[in-house]
Structure formats: C-alpha cells, structure tokens
Amino acid sequence: MDKSKYNQLKSTVATCAAILFIALFFCTSTFASNPEPEFPIADPFKATIFGTPRELVQTFPEPVKTEECEIVIEDRRIPDIFWYDEDFYYTTAMQKEEAPLLFIIAGTGSEHDSTKMKFLTQLFYQAGFHVVALSSPTHMNFIISASRYAAPGYAPNDVEDLYRVMKWIKSNLEDDHKISGYNVTGYSLGAMHSAFIANLDETRKDFSFDKVLMINPPVSLYTSALRFDSWLSPENLGDKKPREVIDELIHAFSEMYLHTDITDFDDNFLYGLSQHTNFSEMDLRAIIAASFRLSSANMLFTSDVCINAGYIVPVSKTLSTGDNLLPYTRVATAITFETYINEYLLPYQQFITPGITKEELIRRCSLKSIEEYLATSQKIFVLGNSDDIILDESEVNFLRKTFGERAVFFPRGGHCGNIMFKPFAAKAQEMLK
C-alpha cells in the first residue's frame, strides 16, 4: 500500500475509531471495613476519566501469557465494509493445571483486549482462574461477527448472544483444559449482563455458575444513558452545541491519532488526550457523555449497516472501503440514546416481539426486573463506588438493599475509575474466591 493510501486509510480509521472509541468508564457504602489507602481523586468525574494514578495501580510479577482466539460463523452475511471483522475475537489465559474458568464481559463499546480487560484478565489469572475475556455485545466486532439480533441495547437479546458465544467457547476449551467450575464477571454494562446471564443459566444450566461478580453495574441502562444525554444538553453545555463538543473531541482525537503511535483507544489514550487540553467541569461531563454518544453512534451505525435498516445509511446504498463515512458519522453522533430507543430499538423489538411497549423494554433492561433473584441468590456479588456517576442515590440504595452484605462499595472512584486501584483490585479477587 503506498503512503497516500495508507494515510487516507488511517484518516478514515481515525474517524471511525472516534465513533467506536471513547467507550464508557461505567462504574458505592462500605458494608465491609474501610478500604485503605483512600483513592486520591475526590472528583468522581475526574476519577472516571483519568482512572487510577500510575503509582497506585495494582502490578503483577510477570505478564500473563494470553492467546487471541476466534470463532467463524459459516455462511454469515458480512457487509463488505466490515470485511476485516468477519471473525469473532476473544482472549483466553489458561492455567496449566485444573482450575475454575472465569468469563469477563467488557463494558459498553469495549473490546476483549482493551486496557481494562487486559488488567482484569491478568488480575483473575493471578487469582488462579482460567480466564476468557469477551467484548461487549455493543462492540462492532461482536455485532458484525456473532450477534444474532445485531441491534444492541436490549439486554435480553444481548444476553442471549453472549450466552450462545460462551457455550461455543466452553465446548472448545473443555477438550484441551481441565475446568473445575464456571464463574462470570463484568464491569459497567458487562456487570449487568453478568447478572442476567446468571439468571438465564438457572434455567438452562449449561454452566451452573459458582460465583458472579458485578463491578460498577448500572441499575437501569435507560436511566444511566439518559443521564449522559442530559450532559450534552444546553443546561450543561451553555452556549456550546453538542455537535461542537463532539466535533472538537473528534478533531482532537483524530489529530492525536494521526500524529502519535497510539493504536489502542482506551484509558491510556484518553489520559493522553487530557494532557493536551485543559478541561472545565462542564467539559468533564461533556467528555464522558460524548464518549457514550460516540460509542452508541458506532453501535448504531454498525447495526444499521448489518441489518440494512436504512436509518443512517440508505437501504439502496452499499458502502465500500472507499466511501467517506464522515457524513454518516455526523448523523449517528447527533442521535441521543432516547431517540435510539424510540426510533430504532423499540420498532425493531416490536417487529420481533409484537406488542412490547417502551415501558416493558426499559423494565427488561433494568436489574429491578430480576430483583427477587438478585436478592436471594447467594452467589452474586457487587463491587462498586458510592460516588458512581451513572447511579443516583435511589439506585445506590437499591443495590445496598438488594445485595446486603454481598455488596461492597468504595467511597471514591467514580465509574470504574479505580478498577486498577490496588485495594479495589484485591477486593475483586477476594470476592470471587
């Protein structure tokens, strides 16, 4: 490939990556003893964005040896523009001896080998687990290569997709490894998925999970997502318009991507981005909200192309690798999550499940829909932060009341900002043993 084509491809990738990137850092009272030392970032928004200071990150004696694995679904229709995501990818880290296996499910828009997922893989491998790291059903690779429904955001369908993939992986690994039992964990949206998967498995019993750990879960996907929508509203942005914030972010993102050697769009990238710009408090909220908006925009664009829905890209248009995707990016990033629900996901679900209402769809994407199971199943645990920005006080209280002593909340950390913080990481290991 000559240099001009390479630069054109990288520019296109930068634009697309701006959509797919900025995945959320989704993440409460300590029923247990007071954790120490205290997480140093008191502002939950800054904690969410900047994460754990390097000197306080849990370290490991040596890196775990991981393997990227793939699954190919025969005769699956893959749009030409997504030719590179034909295979479904996941990561394994297998012990030499017999051990329990732990599935880890990524948060919104995140891939199986993102920085957080690499850290959690190492963390739980060190605790003695075989580990399988899975991308979120909202990540484009999952949508393109493995999703049966290809319209993410409706938890029951996303969990069906995850469960099916987990069964395939289980079958593959059981041939070559001694597995003494199954467990599942996830952070942010992945934590919610973990709970629904455990509930589903109580009926199907393909795994009979020993333990389930929810790290920084939302209580309601809809409520948390609407909070992000509000942060891109005039009340938060003042004179700026959402598109200006997003365009500024895309521009900064693209510039940084094009002029650095960074290829992984994760926490480290966002931290690097923060070093190039001075952000106000309004900006902090907007950045977090924009990260969700861009992630959901990528999700929507991918879904629209895969099922040829004609919501973003005309039904008659077949995209090729040479097409300029920026116009579609702009359309997708202007769509709020509530609009996505009203105009895309709800009609799609009503086509599959005639008669389902918006209220019922939202209820099924909330932990409250399985409250009785969560309150009585002694194998499910919650690890979170009291200042989690995706939860309001009533939601924190719901988790406290429902899980009782099976919930541990750190006082600081925002949404997943302290996942790598040594005391938090140690507590995660302890709760799964």
Coordinates of C-alpha atoms in Angstrom, one line a residue:
M1 CA 0.0 0.0 0.0
D2 CA 1.5 3.3 -1.0
K3 CA 1.9 6.1 1.6
S4 CA -1.0 8.3 0.3
K5 CA -3.4 5.3 0.5
Y6 CA -2.1 4.4 3.9
N7 CA -2.7 8.0 5.2
Q8 CA -6.2 8.0 3.6
L9 CA -6.9 4.7 5.3
K10 CA -5.6 5.9 8.7
S11 CA -7.6 9.1 8.4
T12 CA -10.7 7.1 7.7
V13 CA -9.9 4.7 10.6
A14 CA -9.4 7.7 12.9
T15 CA -12.8 9.0 12.1
C16 CA -14.4 5.6 12.5
A17 CA -12.4 5.0 15.6
A18 CA -13.6 8.2 17.1
I19 CA -17.1 6.7 16.8
L20 CA -16.2 3.4 18.2
F21 CA -13.8 4.7 20.8
I22 CA -14.5 6.6 23.9
A23 CA -16.2 3.7 25.5
L24 CA -17.6 4.4 28.8
F25 CA -15.9 4.0 32.0
F26 CA -19.0 2.7 33.7
C27 CA -18.9 2.1 37.3
T28 CA -20.8 2.7 46.3
S29 CA -21.0 2.4 51.2
T30 CA -18.9 0.2 52.5
F31 CA -20.5 -2.6 54.3
A32 CA -17.1 -4.0 54.8
S33 CA -14.2 -2.4 56.6
N34 CA -13.0 0.9 55.4
P35 CA -10.6 0.3 52.4
E36 CA -7.2 1.9 52.6
P37 CA -5.4 3.8 51.3
E38 CA -8.1 6.1 50.1
F39 CA -8.4 6.7 46.4
P40 CA -6.8 10.1 45.8
I41 CA -9.2 11.6 43.2
A42 CA -12.2 13.1 45.1
D43 CA -14.0 14.4 42.0
P44 CA -15.9 11.4 40.5
F45 CA -15.9 12.8 37.0
K46 CA -12.1 13.2 37.0
A47 CA -11.8 9.7 38.6
T48 CA -13.9 8.3 35.8
I49 CA -11.9 9.9 33.1
F50 CA -8.4 9.8 34.4
G51 CA -8.5 6.5 36.3
T52 CA -6.0 5.3 38.9
P53 CA -2.7 7.2 39.2
R54 CA 0.1 5.0 37.8
E55 CA 1.8 4.7 41.2
L56 CA -1.3 3.2 42.8
V57 CA -2.1 0.7 40.1
Q58 CA -2.0 -3.0 41.0
T59 CA 1.1 -4.5 39.5
F60 CA 1.9 -8.1 38.7
P61 CA 5.2 -10.0 39.0
E62 CA 5.1 -11.1 35.3
P63 CA 2.7 -10.6 32.4
V64 CA 0.2 -13.4 31.8
K65 CA 0.5 -15.3 28.5
T66 CA -2.7 -14.8 26.7
E67 CA -4.0 -16.0 23.3
E68 CA -6.3 -14.3 20.9
C69 CA -8.8 -16.8 19.7
E70 CA -11.5 -16.6 17.0
I71 CA -14.8 -18.1 16.0
V72 CA -16.1 -18.0 12.5
I73 CA -19.8 -18.5 11.8
E74 CA -20.2 -20.2 8.5
D75 CA -22.4 -18.5 5.8
R76 CA -22.9 -15.4 7.9
R77 CA -23.6 -12.3 5.8
I78 CA -20.9 -9.7 6.4
P79 CA -21.2 -6.3 4.8
D80 CA -18.2 -5.6 2.5
I81 CA -17.2 -2.5 4.5
F82 CA -16.7 -4.7 7.6
W83 CA -14.6 -7.4 5.8
Y84 CA -11.9 -7.1 8.5
D85 CA -14.4 -8.1 11.3
E86 CA -15.6 -11.3 9.8
D87 CA -14.2 -13.4 12.7
F88 CA -15.4 -13.1 16.3
Y89 CA -12.4 -12.5 18.6
Y90 CA -11.9 -13.2 22.3
T91 CA -8.9 -13.6 24.7
T92 CA -8.0 -16.7 26.8
A93 CA -5.5 -17.0 29.6
M94 CA -5.4 -20.7 30.6
Q95 CA -3.7 -22.2 33.7
K96 CA -1.6 -25.3 33.2
E97 CA -3.4 -27.2 35.9
E98 CA -7.1 -27.8 36.6
A99 CA -8.8 -24.5 37.6
P100 CA -12.2 -22.8 37.6
L101 CA -12.9 -20.8 34.5
L102 CA -14.0 -17.1 34.7
F103 CA -15.7 -15.3 31.8
I104 CA -15.1 -11.5 31.9
I105 CA -17.6 -9.3 29.9
A106 CA -16.5 -5.8 28.8
G107 CA -18.4 -2.6 29.3
T108 CA -20.2 -0.5 26.7
G109 CA -18.4 -0.4 23.4
S110 CA -15.2 -2.1 24.7
E111 CA -13.3 -4.9 23.2
H112 CA -12.0 -8.1 24.8
D113 CA -8.4 -6.8 24.8
S114 CA -8.9 -3.2 25.9
T115 CA -6.7 -1.9 28.7
K116 CA -9.3 -2.6 31.5
M117 CA -9.9 -6.1 30.1
K118 CA -6.2 -6.9 29.9
F119 CA -5.9 -5.8 33.5
L120 CA -8.8 -7.9 34.7
T121 CA -7.5 -10.9 32.7
Q122 CA -4.2 -10.6 34.5
L123 CA -5.8 -9.9 37.9
F124 CA -8.0 -13.0 37.8
Y125 CA -5.5 -15.3 36.2
Q126 CA -3.2 -14.4 39.1
A127 CA -6.0 -15.4 41.4
G128 CA -5.9 -18.9 39.9
F129 CA -8.7 -18.8 37.2
H130 CA -8.7 -19.9 33.6
V131 CA -9.8 -16.6 32.0
V132 CA -11.9 -15.9 28.9
A133 CA -12.3 -12.2 28.1
L134 CA -15.3 -11.2 25.9
S135 CA -16.1 -8.0 24.0
S136 CA -19.3 -6.2 24.8
P137 CA -22.3 -7.1 22.6
T138 CA -22.2 -3.4 21.9
H139 CA -18.8 -3.6 20.3
M140 CA -18.7 -3.6 16.5
N141 CA -16.8 -6.9 16.2
F142 CA -19.5 -8.6 18.3
I143 CA -22.3 -7.1 16.3
I144 CA -20.8 -7.9 12.9
S145 CA -19.4 -11.4 13.6
A146 CA -21.6 -13.0 16.2
S147 CA -24.8 -11.2 17.1
R148 CA -28.0 -13.0 16.1
Y149 CA -30.0 -9.8 16.6
A150 CA -27.5 -7.1 15.6
A151 CA -29.4 -4.3 17.4
P152 CA -27.6 -4.0 20.8
G153 CA -29.1 -2.3 23.9
Y154 CA -31.9 -4.6 24.6
A155 CA -30.5 -6.7 27.5
P156 CA -32.4 -10.0 26.9
N157 CA -31.2 -10.2 23.3
D158 CA -27.6 -9.2 24.2
V159 CA -27.5 -11.8 26.9
E160 CA -28.8 -14.5 24.5
D161 CA -26.0 -13.6 22.1
L162 CA -23.4 -13.7 24.9
Y163 CA -24.7 -17.0 26.3
R164 CA -24.5 -18.6 22.9
V165 CA -20.9 -17.5 22.3
M166 CA -20.0 -18.6 25.9
K167 CA -21.3 -22.1 25.1
W168 CA -19.2 -22.3 22.0
I169 CA -16.1 -21.3 23.9
K170 CA -16.8 -23.7 26.7
S171 CA -17.1 -26.5 24.3
N172 CA -13.8 -25.6 22.6
L173 CA -11.9 -25.2 25.8
E174 CA -13.2 -28.4 27.6
D175 CA -11.4 -30.5 25.0
D176 CA -7.9 -29.3 26.0
H177 CA -8.2 -28.0 29.5
K178 CA -9.3 -29.2 32.9
I179 CA -12.0 -26.9 34.2
S180 CA -13.3 -27.4 37.7
G181 CA -16.3 -24.9 37.5
Y182 CA -17.6 -21.7 35.9
N183 CA -17.8 -18.1 37.1
V184 CA -18.7 -14.8 35.4
T185 CA -17.9 -11.2 36.0
G186 CA -18.0 -7.9 34.1
Y187 CA -17.7 -4.2 34.6
S188 CA -20.3 -1.5 33.9
L189 CA -22.8 -2.8 31.3
G190 CA -20.9 -6.1 31.3
A191 CA -21.7 -6.3 35.0
M192 CA -25.4 -6.0 34.2
H193 CA -25.0 -8.7 31.5
S194 CA -23.3 -11.0 34.1
A195 CA -26.4 -10.9 36.3
F196 CA -28.8 -11.6 33.5
I197 CA -26.6 -14.4 32.3
A198 CA -26.6 -16.0 35.7
N199 CA -30.4 -15.7 35.9
L200 CA -30.7 -17.3 32.4
D201 CA -28.4 -20.1 33.4
E202 CA -30.5 -21.0 36.4
T203 CA -33.0 -22.4 33.8
R204 CA -30.6 -23.7 31.1
K205 CA -27.8 -24.9 33.4
D206 CA -25.1 -25.0 30.8
F207 CA -22.6 -23.5 33.3
S208 CA -24.1 -23.7 36.8
F209 CA -22.0 -20.7 37.9
D210 CA -20.3 -20.9 41.2
K211 CA -19.9 -17.1 41.6
V212 CA -21.0 -13.9 39.8
L213 CA -19.3 -10.6 40.4
M214 CA -20.8 -7.3 39.2
I215 CA -18.2 -4.5 39.0
N216 CA -19.7 -1.0 38.9
P217 CA -23.1 -2.1 37.4
P218 CA -25.8 0.3 36.2
V219 CA -29.2 -0.4 37.8
S220 CA -31.1 0.7 34.7
L221 CA -29.4 1.0 31.3
Y222 CA -32.1 3.5 30.2
T223 CA -31.8 5.8 33.2
S224 CA -28.0 5.9 33.1
A225 CA -27.9 6.5 29.4
L226 CA -30.4 9.4 29.7
R227 CA -28.1 10.9 32.3
F228 CA -25.4 11.1 29.6
D229 CA -27.9 12.6 27.1
S230 CA -28.6 15.4 29.7
W231 CA -24.9 16.2 29.9
L232 CA -24.9 17.1 26.3
S233 CA -28.0 19.3 26.8
P234 CA -27.9 23.2 26.8
E235 CA -28.2 23.1 30.6
N236 CA -24.7 21.6 30.8
L237 CA -23.1 23.0 27.6
G238 CA -24.2 26.6 27.9
D239 CA -23.6 28.3 24.5
K240 CA -21.9 25.3 23.0
K241 CA -23.9 22.8 21.0
P242 CA -23.4 19.0 21.4
R243 CA -22.1 18.8 17.9
E244 CA -19.4 21.4 18.7
V245 CA -18.2 19.4 21.7
I246 CA -18.2 16.2 19.7
D247 CA -16.6 17.8 16.7
E248 CA -13.9 19.2 18.9
L249 CA -13.4 15.8 20.5
I250 CA -13.3 14.1 17.2
H251 CA -10.8 16.7 15.9
A252 CA -8.6 16.3 18.9
F253 CA -8.9 12.5 18.7
S254 CA -8.0 12.4 15.0
E255 CA -5.1 14.8 15.4
M256 CA -3.7 12.8 18.3
Y257 CA -4.2 9.5 16.5
L258 CA -2.6 10.7 13.3
H259 CA 0.4 12.2 15.0
T260 CA 1.2 9.6 17.6
D261 CA 2.0 5.8 17.5
I262 CA -1.1 5.0 19.6
T263 CA -3.3 2.3 18.2
D264 CA -5.4 1.3 21.2
F265 CA -8.3 3.6 22.0
D266 CA -8.6 3.0 25.7
D267 CA -8.0 4.7 29.1
N268 CA -4.4 5.4 28.3
F269 CA -5.4 7.2 25.2
L270 CA -8.0 9.3 27.0
Y271 CA -5.4 10.2 29.7
G272 CA -3.0 11.2 26.9
L273 CA -5.8 13.3 25.3
S274 CA -6.4 15.0 28.6
Q275 CA -2.8 16.1 28.8
H276 CA -3.3 18.1 25.5
T277 CA -6.3 20.1 26.6
N278 CA -7.5 22.0 29.7
F279 CA -11.0 20.7 30.5
S280 CA -13.5 22.6 32.6
E281 CA -16.1 20.9 34.8
M282 CA -18.6 21.2 32.0
D283 CA -16.1 19.7 29.7
L284 CA -15.6 16.7 32.0
R285 CA -19.3 15.9 31.9
A286 CA -19.4 16.5 28.2
I287 CA -16.4 14.3 27.5
I288 CA -18.0 11.5 29.4
A289 CA -21.3 12.0 27.7
A290 CA -19.6 12.4 24.3
S291 CA -17.7 9.1 24.9
F292 CA -21.0 7.4 25.4
R293 CA -22.6 9.2 22.5
L294 CA -19.7 8.2 20.2
S295 CA -19.8 4.6 21.4
S296 CA -23.5 4.4 20.9
A297 CA -23.2 6.1 17.5
N298 CA -20.7 3.5 16.4
M299 CA -23.0 0.8 17.7
L300 CA -26.0 2.3 15.8
F301 CA -24.0 2.7 12.5
T302 CA -22.7 -0.8 12.6
S303 CA -26.2 -2.2 13.4
D304 CA -27.8 -0.2 10.7
V305 CA -25.4 -1.4 8.1
C306 CA -25.6 -5.1 9.3
I307 CA -29.3 -5.3 9.2
N308 CA -29.8 -2.8 6.3
A309 CA -32.3 -0.9 8.4
G310 CA -31.9 2.3 6.3
Y311 CA -31.9 4.5 9.4
I312 CA -28.4 6.0 8.9
V313 CA -27.4 4.6 5.5
P314 CA -30.0 4.4 2.7
V315 CA -31.2 0.9 2.0
S316 CA -30.1 1.2 -1.6
K317 CA -26.5 2.2 -0.6
T318 CA -23.9 -0.5 -0.4
L319 CA -20.9 1.0 1.4
S320 CA -17.4 0.2 0.2
T321 CA -14.0 0.8 1.8
G322 CA -13.5 3.8 -0.4
D323 CA -16.6 5.7 0.8
N324 CA -16.4 8.7 3.0
L325 CA -18.1 7.7 6.3
L326 CA -18.0 11.2 7.9
P327 CA -21.5 12.2 6.8
Y328 CA -22.9 9.0 8.4
T329 CA -20.8 9.7 11.5
R330 CA -22.3 13.2 11.9
V331 CA -25.8 11.8 11.6
A332 CA -25.2 9.0 14.1
T333 CA -23.5 11.2 16.7
A334 CA -26.5 13.6 16.7
I335 CA -28.8 10.8 17.8
T336 CA -29.5 10.7 21.6
F337 CA -29.9 7.4 23.3
E338 CA -33.6 8.1 23.9
T339 CA -34.0 8.7 20.2
Y340 CA -32.2 5.5 19.5
I341 CA -34.8 3.7 21.7
N342 CA -37.8 5.5 20.3
E343 CA -37.0 5.4 16.6
Y344 CA -34.7 2.3 16.2
L345 CA -34.6 -0.3 19.0
L346 CA -38.3 -0.2 20.0
P347 CA -39.6 -0.6 16.5
Y348 CA -37.1 -3.4 15.9
Q349 CA -38.2 -5.2 19.1
Q350 CA -41.8 -4.7 18.3
F351 CA -41.2 -6.4 14.9
I352 CA -39.6 -9.4 16.8
T353 CA -42.0 -9.3 19.8
P354 CA -45.3 -7.7 18.7
G355 CA -47.0 -5.8 21.5
I356 CA -43.9 -5.0 23.6
T357 CA -44.2 -1.4 24.9
K358 CA -41.4 1.1 25.6
E359 CA -42.0 0.8 29.3
E360 CA -41.6 -3.0 29.2
L361 CA -38.5 -2.7 27.1
I362 CA -37.0 -0.4 29.6
R363 CA -38.0 -2.6 32.5
R364 CA -36.3 -5.6 30.9
C365 CA -33.1 -3.7 30.7
S366 CA -33.1 -3.0 34.5
L367 CA -31.7 -5.1 37.4
K368 CA -35.1 -4.4 39.1
S369 CA -36.7 -6.9 36.6
I370 CA -34.7 -9.7 38.3
E371 CA -34.7 -8.1 41.8
E372 CA -36.1 -11.2 43.6
Y373 CA -33.4 -13.4 42.0
L374 CA -30.6 -11.0 42.9
A375 CA -31.8 -10.7 46.5
T376 CA -32.0 -14.4 47.1
S377 CA -29.1 -15.8 45.1
Q378 CA -26.1 -16.0 47.5
K379 CA -23.6 -16.4 44.7
I380 CA -24.0 -12.9 43.2
F381 CA -21.9 -10.0 44.5
V382 CA -21.5 -6.3 43.8
L383 CA -18.3 -4.3 43.9
G384 CA -18.7 -0.5 43.2
N385 CA -18.2 3.0 44.3
S386 CA -20.5 5.3 46.4
D387 CA -19.8 8.2 44.0
D388 CA -20.5 6.3 40.8
I389 CA -21.7 8.9 38.3
I390 CA -24.1 6.6 36.5
L391 CA -26.1 6.0 39.6
D392 CA -28.3 8.3 41.7
E393 CA -28.9 7.9 45.4
S394 CA -32.0 5.7 45.0
E395 CA -30.1 3.3 42.7
V396 CA -27.2 3.1 45.1
N397 CA -29.8 2.3 47.9
F398 CA -31.4 -0.3 45.7
L399 CA -28.1 -2.1 45.3
R400 CA -27.4 -1.8 49.1
K401 CA -30.9 -3.2 50.0
T402 CA -31.0 -5.9 47.4
F403 CA -27.5 -7.4 47.9
G404 CA -27.0 -6.6 51.6
E405 CA -23.6 -7.9 52.8
R406 CA -22.9 -9.2 49.3
A407 CA -22.2 -5.6 48.2
V408 CA -19.0 -3.7 48.8
F409 CA -18.7 0.0 47.9
F410 CA -15.7 2.1 48.0
P411 CA -16.3 5.8 48.8
R412 CA -14.4 7.1 45.8
G413 CA -13.6 6.1 42.3
G414 CA -16.4 7.4 40.1
H415 CA -17.4 5.0 37.3
C416 CA -14.7 2.3 37.0
G417 CA -12.0 4.9 37.7
N418 CA -10.5 2.8 40.5
I419 CA -10.7 -0.7 38.9
M420 CA -6.8 -0.8 38.8
F421 CA -6.5 0.7 42.3
K422 CA -4.7 -1.9 44.5
P423 CA -7.3 -2.2 47.3
F424 CA -10.2 -2.3 44.8
A425 CA -8.4 -5.0 42.7
A426 CA -7.6 -7.0 45.8
K427 CA -11.3 -6.9 46.9
A428 CA -12.4 -8.1 43.4
Q429 CA -10.1 -11.1 43.7
E430 CA -11.3 -11.8 47.3
M431 CA -15.0 -11.7 46.3
L432 CA -14.6 -14.2 43.5
K433 CA -12.6 -16.8 45.6

